[in-house]
PDB file of C-alpha atoms in Angstrom:
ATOM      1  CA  UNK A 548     105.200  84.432  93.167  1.00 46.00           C
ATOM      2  CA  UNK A 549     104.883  87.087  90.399  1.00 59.00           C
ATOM      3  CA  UNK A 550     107.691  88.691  88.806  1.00 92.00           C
ATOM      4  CA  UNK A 551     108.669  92.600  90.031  1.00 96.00           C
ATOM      5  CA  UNK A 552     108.395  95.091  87.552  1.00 97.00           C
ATOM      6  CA  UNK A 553     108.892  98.628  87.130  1.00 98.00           C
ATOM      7  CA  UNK A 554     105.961 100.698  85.912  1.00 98.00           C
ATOM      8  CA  UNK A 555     106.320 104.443  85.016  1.00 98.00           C
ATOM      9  CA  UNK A 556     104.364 107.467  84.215  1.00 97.00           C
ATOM     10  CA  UNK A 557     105.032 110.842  83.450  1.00 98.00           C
ATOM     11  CA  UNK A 558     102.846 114.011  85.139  1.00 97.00           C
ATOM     12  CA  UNK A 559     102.690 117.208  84.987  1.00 98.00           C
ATOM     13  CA  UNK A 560     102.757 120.197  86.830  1.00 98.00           C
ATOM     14  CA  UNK A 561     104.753 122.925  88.627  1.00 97.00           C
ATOM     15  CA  UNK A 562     108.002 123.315  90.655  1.00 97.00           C
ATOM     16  CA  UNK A 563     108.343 126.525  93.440  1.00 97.00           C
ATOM     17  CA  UNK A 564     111.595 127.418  94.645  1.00 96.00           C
ATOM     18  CA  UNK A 565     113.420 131.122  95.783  1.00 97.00           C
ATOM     19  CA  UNK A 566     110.210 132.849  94.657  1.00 96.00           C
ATOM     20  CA  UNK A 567     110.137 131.141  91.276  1.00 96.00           C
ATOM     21  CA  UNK A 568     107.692 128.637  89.786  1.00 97.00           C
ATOM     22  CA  UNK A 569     107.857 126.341  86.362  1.00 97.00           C
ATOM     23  CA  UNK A 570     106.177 124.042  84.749  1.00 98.00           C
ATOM     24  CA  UNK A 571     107.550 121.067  84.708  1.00 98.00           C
ATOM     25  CA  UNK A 572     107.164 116.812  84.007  1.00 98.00           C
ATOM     26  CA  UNK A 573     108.348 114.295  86.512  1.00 98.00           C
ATOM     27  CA  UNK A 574     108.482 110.606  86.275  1.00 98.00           C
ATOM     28  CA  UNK A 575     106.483 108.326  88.288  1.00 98.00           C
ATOM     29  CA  UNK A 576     107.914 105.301  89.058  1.00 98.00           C
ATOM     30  CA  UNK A 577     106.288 102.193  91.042  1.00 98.00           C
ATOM     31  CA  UNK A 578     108.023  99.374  91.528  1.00 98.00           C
ATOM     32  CA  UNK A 579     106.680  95.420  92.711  1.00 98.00           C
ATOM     33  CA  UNK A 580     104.800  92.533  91.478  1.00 97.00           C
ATOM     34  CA  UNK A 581     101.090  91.970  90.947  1.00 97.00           C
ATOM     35  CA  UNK A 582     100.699  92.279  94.631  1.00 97.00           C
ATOM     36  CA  UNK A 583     102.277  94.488  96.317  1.00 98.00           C
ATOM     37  CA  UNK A 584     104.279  98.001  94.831  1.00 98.00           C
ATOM     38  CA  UNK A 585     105.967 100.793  96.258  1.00 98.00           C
ATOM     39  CA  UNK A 586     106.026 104.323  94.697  1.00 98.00           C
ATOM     40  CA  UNK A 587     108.674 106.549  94.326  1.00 98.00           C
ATOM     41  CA  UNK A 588     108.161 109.858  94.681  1.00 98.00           C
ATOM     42  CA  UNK A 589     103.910 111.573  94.825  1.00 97.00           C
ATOM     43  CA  UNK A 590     104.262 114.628  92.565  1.00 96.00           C
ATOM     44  CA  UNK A 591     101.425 116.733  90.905  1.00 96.00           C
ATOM     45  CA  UNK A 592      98.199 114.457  90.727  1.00 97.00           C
ATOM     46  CA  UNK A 593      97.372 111.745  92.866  1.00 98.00           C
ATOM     47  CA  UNK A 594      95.569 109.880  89.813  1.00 98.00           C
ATOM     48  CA  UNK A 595      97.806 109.547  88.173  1.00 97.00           C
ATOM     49  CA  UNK A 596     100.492 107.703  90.524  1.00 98.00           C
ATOM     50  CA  UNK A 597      96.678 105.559  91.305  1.00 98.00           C
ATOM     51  CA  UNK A 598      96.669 104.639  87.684  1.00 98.00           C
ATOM     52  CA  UNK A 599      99.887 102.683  87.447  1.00 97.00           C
ATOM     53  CA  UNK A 600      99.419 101.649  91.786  1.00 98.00           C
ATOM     54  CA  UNK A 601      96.250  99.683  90.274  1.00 97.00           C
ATOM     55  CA  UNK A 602      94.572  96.892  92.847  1.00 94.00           C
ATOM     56  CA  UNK A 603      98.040  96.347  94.643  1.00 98.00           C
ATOM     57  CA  UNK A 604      98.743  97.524  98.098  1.00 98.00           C
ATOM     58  CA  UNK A 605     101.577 100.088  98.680  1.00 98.00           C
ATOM     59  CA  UNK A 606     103.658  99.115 101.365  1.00 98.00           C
ATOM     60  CA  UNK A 607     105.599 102.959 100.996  1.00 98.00           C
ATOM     61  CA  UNK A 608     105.959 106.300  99.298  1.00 98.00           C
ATOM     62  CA  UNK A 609     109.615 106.753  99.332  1.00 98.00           C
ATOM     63  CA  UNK A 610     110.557 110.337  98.944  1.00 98.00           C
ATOM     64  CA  UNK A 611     114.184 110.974  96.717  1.00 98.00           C
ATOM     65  CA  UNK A 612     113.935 114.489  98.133  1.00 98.00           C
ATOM     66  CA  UNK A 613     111.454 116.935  99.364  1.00 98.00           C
ATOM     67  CA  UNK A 614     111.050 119.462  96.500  1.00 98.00           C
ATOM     68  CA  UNK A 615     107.225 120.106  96.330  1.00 97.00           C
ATOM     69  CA  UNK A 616     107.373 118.533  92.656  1.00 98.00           C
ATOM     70  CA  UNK A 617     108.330 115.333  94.272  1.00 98.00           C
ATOM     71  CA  UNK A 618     106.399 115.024  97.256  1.00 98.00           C
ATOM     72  CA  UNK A 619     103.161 117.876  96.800  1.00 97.00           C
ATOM     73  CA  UNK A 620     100.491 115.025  96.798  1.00 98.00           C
ATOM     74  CA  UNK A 621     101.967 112.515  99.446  1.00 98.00           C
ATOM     75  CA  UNK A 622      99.731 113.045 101.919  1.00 98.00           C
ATOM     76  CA  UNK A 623      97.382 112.993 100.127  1.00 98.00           C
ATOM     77  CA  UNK A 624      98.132 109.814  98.440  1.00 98.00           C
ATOM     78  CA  UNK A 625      98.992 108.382 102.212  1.00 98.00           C
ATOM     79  CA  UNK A 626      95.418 109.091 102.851  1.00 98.00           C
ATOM     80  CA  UNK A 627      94.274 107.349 100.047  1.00 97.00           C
ATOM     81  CA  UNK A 628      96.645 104.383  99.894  1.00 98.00           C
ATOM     82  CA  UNK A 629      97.370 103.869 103.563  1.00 98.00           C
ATOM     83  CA  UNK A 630     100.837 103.545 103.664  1.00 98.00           C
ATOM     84  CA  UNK A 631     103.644 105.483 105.073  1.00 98.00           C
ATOM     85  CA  UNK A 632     106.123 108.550 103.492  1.00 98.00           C
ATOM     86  CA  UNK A 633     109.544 107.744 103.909  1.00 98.00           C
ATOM     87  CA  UNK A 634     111.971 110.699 103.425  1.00 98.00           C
ATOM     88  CA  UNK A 635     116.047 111.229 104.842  1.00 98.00           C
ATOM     89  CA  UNK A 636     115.411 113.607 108.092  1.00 98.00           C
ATOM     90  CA  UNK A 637     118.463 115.929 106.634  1.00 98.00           C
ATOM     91  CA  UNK A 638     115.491 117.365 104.233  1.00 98.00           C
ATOM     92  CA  UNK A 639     112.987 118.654 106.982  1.00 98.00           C
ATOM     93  CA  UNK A 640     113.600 122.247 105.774  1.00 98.00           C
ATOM     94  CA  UNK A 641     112.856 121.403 102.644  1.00 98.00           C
ATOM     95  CA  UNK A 642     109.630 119.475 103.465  1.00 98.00           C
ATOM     96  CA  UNK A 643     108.346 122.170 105.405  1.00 98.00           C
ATOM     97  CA  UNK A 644     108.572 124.703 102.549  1.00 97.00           C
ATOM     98  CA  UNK A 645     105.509 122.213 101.122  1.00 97.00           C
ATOM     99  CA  UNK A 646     104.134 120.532 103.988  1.00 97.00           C
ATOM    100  CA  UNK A 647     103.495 122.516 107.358  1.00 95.00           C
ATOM    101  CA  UNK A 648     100.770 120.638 108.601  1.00 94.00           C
ATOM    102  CA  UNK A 649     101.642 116.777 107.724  1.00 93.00           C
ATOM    103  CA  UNK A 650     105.415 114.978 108.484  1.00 97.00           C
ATOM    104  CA  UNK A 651     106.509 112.176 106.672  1.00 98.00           C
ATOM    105  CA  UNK A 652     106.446 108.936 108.838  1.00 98.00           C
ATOM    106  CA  UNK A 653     109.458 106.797 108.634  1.00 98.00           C
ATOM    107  CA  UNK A 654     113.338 108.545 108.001  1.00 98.00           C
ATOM    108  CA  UNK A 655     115.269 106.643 105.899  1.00 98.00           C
ATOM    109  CA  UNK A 656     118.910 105.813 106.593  1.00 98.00           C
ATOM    110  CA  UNK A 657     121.391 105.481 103.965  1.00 98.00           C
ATOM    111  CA  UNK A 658     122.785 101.489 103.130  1.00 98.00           C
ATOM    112  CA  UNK A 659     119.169 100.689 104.708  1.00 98.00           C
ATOM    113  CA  UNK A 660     117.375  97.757 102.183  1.00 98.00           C
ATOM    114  CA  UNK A 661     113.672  98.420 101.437  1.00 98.00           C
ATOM    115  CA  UNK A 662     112.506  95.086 100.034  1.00 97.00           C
ATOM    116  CA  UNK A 663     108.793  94.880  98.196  1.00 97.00           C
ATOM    117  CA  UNK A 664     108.220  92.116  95.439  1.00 94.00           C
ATOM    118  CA  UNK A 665     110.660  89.885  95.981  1.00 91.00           C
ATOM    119  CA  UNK A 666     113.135  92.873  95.215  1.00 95.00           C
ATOM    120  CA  UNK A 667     115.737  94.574  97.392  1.00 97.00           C
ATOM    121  CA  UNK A 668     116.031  98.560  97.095  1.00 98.00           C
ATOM    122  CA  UNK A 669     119.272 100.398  99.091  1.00 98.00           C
ATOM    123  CA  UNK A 670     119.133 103.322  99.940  1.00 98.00           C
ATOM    124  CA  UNK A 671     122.261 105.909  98.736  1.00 98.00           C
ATOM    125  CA  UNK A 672     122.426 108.892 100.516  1.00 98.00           C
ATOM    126  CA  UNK A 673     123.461 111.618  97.876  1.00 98.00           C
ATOM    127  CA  UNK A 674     123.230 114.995  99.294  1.00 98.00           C
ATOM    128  CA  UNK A 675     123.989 117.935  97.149  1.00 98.00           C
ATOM    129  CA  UNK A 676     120.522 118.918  94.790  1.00 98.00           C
ATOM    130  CA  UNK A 677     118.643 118.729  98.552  1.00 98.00           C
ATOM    131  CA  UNK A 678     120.379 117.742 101.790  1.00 98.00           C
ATOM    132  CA  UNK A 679     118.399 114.477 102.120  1.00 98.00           C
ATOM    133  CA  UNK A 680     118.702 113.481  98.735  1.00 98.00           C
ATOM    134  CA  UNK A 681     118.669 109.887  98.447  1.00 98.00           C
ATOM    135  CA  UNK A 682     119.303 107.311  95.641  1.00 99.00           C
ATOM    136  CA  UNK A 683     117.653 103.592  95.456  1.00 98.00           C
ATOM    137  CA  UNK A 684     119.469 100.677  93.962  1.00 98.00           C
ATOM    138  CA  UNK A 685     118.328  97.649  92.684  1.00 98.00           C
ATOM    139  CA  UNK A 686     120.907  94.780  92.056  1.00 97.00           C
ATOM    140  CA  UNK A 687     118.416  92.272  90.762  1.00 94.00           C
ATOM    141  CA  UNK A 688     117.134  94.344  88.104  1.00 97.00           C
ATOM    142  CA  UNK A 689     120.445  96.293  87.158  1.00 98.00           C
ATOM    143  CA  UNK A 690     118.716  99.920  88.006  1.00 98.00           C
ATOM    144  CA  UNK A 691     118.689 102.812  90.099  1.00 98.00           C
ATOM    145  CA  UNK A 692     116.297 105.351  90.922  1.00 99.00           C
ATOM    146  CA  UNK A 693     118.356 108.999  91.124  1.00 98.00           C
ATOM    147  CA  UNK A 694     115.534 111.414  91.630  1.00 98.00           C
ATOM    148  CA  UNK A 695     117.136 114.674  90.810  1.00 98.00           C
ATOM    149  CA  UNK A 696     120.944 113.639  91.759  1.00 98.00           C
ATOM    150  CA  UNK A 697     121.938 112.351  88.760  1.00 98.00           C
ATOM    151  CA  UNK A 698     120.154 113.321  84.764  1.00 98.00           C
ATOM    152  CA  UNK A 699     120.531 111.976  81.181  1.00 97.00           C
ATOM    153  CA  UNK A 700     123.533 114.887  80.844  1.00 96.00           C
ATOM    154  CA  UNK A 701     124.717 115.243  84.213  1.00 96.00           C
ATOM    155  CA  UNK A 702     124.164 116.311  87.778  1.00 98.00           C
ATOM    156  CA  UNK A 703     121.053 117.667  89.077  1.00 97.00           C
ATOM    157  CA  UNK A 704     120.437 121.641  89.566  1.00 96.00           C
ATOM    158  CA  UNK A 705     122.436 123.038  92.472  1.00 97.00           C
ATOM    159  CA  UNK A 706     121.611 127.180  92.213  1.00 94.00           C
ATOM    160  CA  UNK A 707     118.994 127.014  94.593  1.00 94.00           C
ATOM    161  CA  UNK A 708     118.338 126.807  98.342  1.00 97.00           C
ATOM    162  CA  UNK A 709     119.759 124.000 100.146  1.00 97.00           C
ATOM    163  CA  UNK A 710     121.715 122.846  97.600  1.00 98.00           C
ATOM    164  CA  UNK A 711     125.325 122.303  96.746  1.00 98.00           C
ATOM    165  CA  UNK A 712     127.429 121.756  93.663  1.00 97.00           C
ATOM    166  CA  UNK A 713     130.265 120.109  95.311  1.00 97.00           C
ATOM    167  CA  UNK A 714     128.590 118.329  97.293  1.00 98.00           C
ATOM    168  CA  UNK A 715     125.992 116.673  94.557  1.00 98.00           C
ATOM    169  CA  UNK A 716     129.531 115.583  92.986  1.00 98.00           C
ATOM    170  CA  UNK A 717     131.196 114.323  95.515  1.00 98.00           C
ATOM    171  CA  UNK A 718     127.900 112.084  95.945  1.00 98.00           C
ATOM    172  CA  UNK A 719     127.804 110.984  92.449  1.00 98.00           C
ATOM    173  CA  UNK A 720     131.281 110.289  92.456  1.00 98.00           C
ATOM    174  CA  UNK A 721     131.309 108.335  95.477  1.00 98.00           C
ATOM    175  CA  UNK A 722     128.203 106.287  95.744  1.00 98.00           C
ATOM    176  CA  UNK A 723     126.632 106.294  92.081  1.00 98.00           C
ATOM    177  CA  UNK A 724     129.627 105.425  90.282  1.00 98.00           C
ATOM    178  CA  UNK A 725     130.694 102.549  92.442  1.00 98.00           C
ATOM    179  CA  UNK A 726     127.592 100.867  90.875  1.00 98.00           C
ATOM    180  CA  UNK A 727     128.218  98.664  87.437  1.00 98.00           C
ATOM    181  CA  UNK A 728     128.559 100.704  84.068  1.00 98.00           C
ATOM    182  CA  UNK A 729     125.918  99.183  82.919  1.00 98.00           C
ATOM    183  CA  UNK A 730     123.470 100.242  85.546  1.00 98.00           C
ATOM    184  CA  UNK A 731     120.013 101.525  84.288  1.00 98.00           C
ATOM    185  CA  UNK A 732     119.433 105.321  85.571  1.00 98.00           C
ATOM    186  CA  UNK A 733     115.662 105.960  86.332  1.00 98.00           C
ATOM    187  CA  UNK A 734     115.347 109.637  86.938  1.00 98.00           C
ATOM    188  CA  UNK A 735     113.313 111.981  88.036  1.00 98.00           C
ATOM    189  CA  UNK A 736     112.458 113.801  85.028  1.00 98.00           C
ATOM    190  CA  UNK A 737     114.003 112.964  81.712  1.00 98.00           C
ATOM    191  CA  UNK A 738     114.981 110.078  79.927  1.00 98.00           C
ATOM    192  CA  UNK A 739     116.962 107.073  81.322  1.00 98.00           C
ATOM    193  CA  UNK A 740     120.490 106.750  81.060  1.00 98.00           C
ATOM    194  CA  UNK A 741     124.005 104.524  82.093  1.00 98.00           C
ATOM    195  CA  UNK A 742     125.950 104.967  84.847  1.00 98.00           C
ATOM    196  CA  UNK A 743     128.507 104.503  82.279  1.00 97.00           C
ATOM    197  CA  UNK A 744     127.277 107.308  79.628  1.00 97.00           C
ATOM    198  CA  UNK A 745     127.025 110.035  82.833  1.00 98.00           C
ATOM    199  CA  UNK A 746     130.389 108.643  84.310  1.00 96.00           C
ATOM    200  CA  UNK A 747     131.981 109.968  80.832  1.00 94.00           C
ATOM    201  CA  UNK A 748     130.183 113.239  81.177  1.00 92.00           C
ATOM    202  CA  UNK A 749     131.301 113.891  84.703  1.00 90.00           C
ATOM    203  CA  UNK A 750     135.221 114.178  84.886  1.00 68.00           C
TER     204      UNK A 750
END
């Protein structure tokens, strides 16, 4: 069996929220072996997510949250990849700001595994930038995927709709920095980080 690996992108595009839009890069990140990969997060261009997907099949499009610069294209890439959006029901008003006409398919739960490649993803529940904000962990390969909860200087935006300062902390707090200090921090956009280089930021 082939080795899982991370492979990762960056597009661009736009972000819509309260009236406001900005431009704005997110990460792709696909994760599995030569076979079979799942992607995390569909924002901007379908293409581009298809570039790093290559031949392999994608067993899931796992959503960290429903801002339209994290999930604008997943039905579309659904379509094209045949395999089904998985997003934490508490973000439903958030998805249908984006998506009127399409739902996601599966909800995900938090503590549920995810396992693609021979690797085991949890999901974290971390409510506070969106109310179904969700984290994935990887114990094999020392990582987690944070979407927008957690950033190379701190927490994730909370000024906007449906979010919550307190709450993004109390999540961070509680769930990301039980993980090991030296736990890899894949975010959404941005450079990586250390659970132990944000735990020093965040009193």
């Amino acid at each position: 069996m082939s080795s899982v690996r991370i492979d990762h992108a960056v597009s661009s595009g736009t972000f819509s929220l309260d009236g406001e839009t900005f431009d704005v890069d997110n990460n792709i990140w696909v994760i599995g072996d030569d076979d079979e990969c799942i992607v995390i997060d569909a924002p901007h261009n379908v293409d581009d997510i298809l570039a790093l997907v290559g031949g392999r099949q994608v067993k899931a499009i796992v959503c960290t949250h429903a801002h339209d610069d994290h999930v604008r294209v997943a039905p579309e890439l659904r379509e094209r990849v045949t395999a089904p959006i998985l997003l934490h029901p508490a973000d439903k008003p958030v998805w249908e700001l984006t998506h009127t006409d399409h739902l996601w398919d599966v909800d995900l739960e938090d503590g549920q595994t995810i396992k693609v490649g021979g690797a085991a993803l949890k999901v974290l529940h971390t409510p506070g930038h969106a109310p179904g904000a969700i984290c994935l962990y990887v114990h094999d390969l020392g990582c987690v995927f944070t979407g927008d909860t957690l950033f190379q200087g701190g927490p994730g935006a909370t000024g906007r709709s449906f979010s919550d300062e307190d709450q993004i902390l109390e999540s961070i707090r509680t769930k990301l920095f039980a993980l090991p200090d030296e736990t890899v921090v894949h975010t959404g956009h941005g450079e990586d980080t250390t659970i132990a280089a944000e735990r020093e930021r965040i009193a």
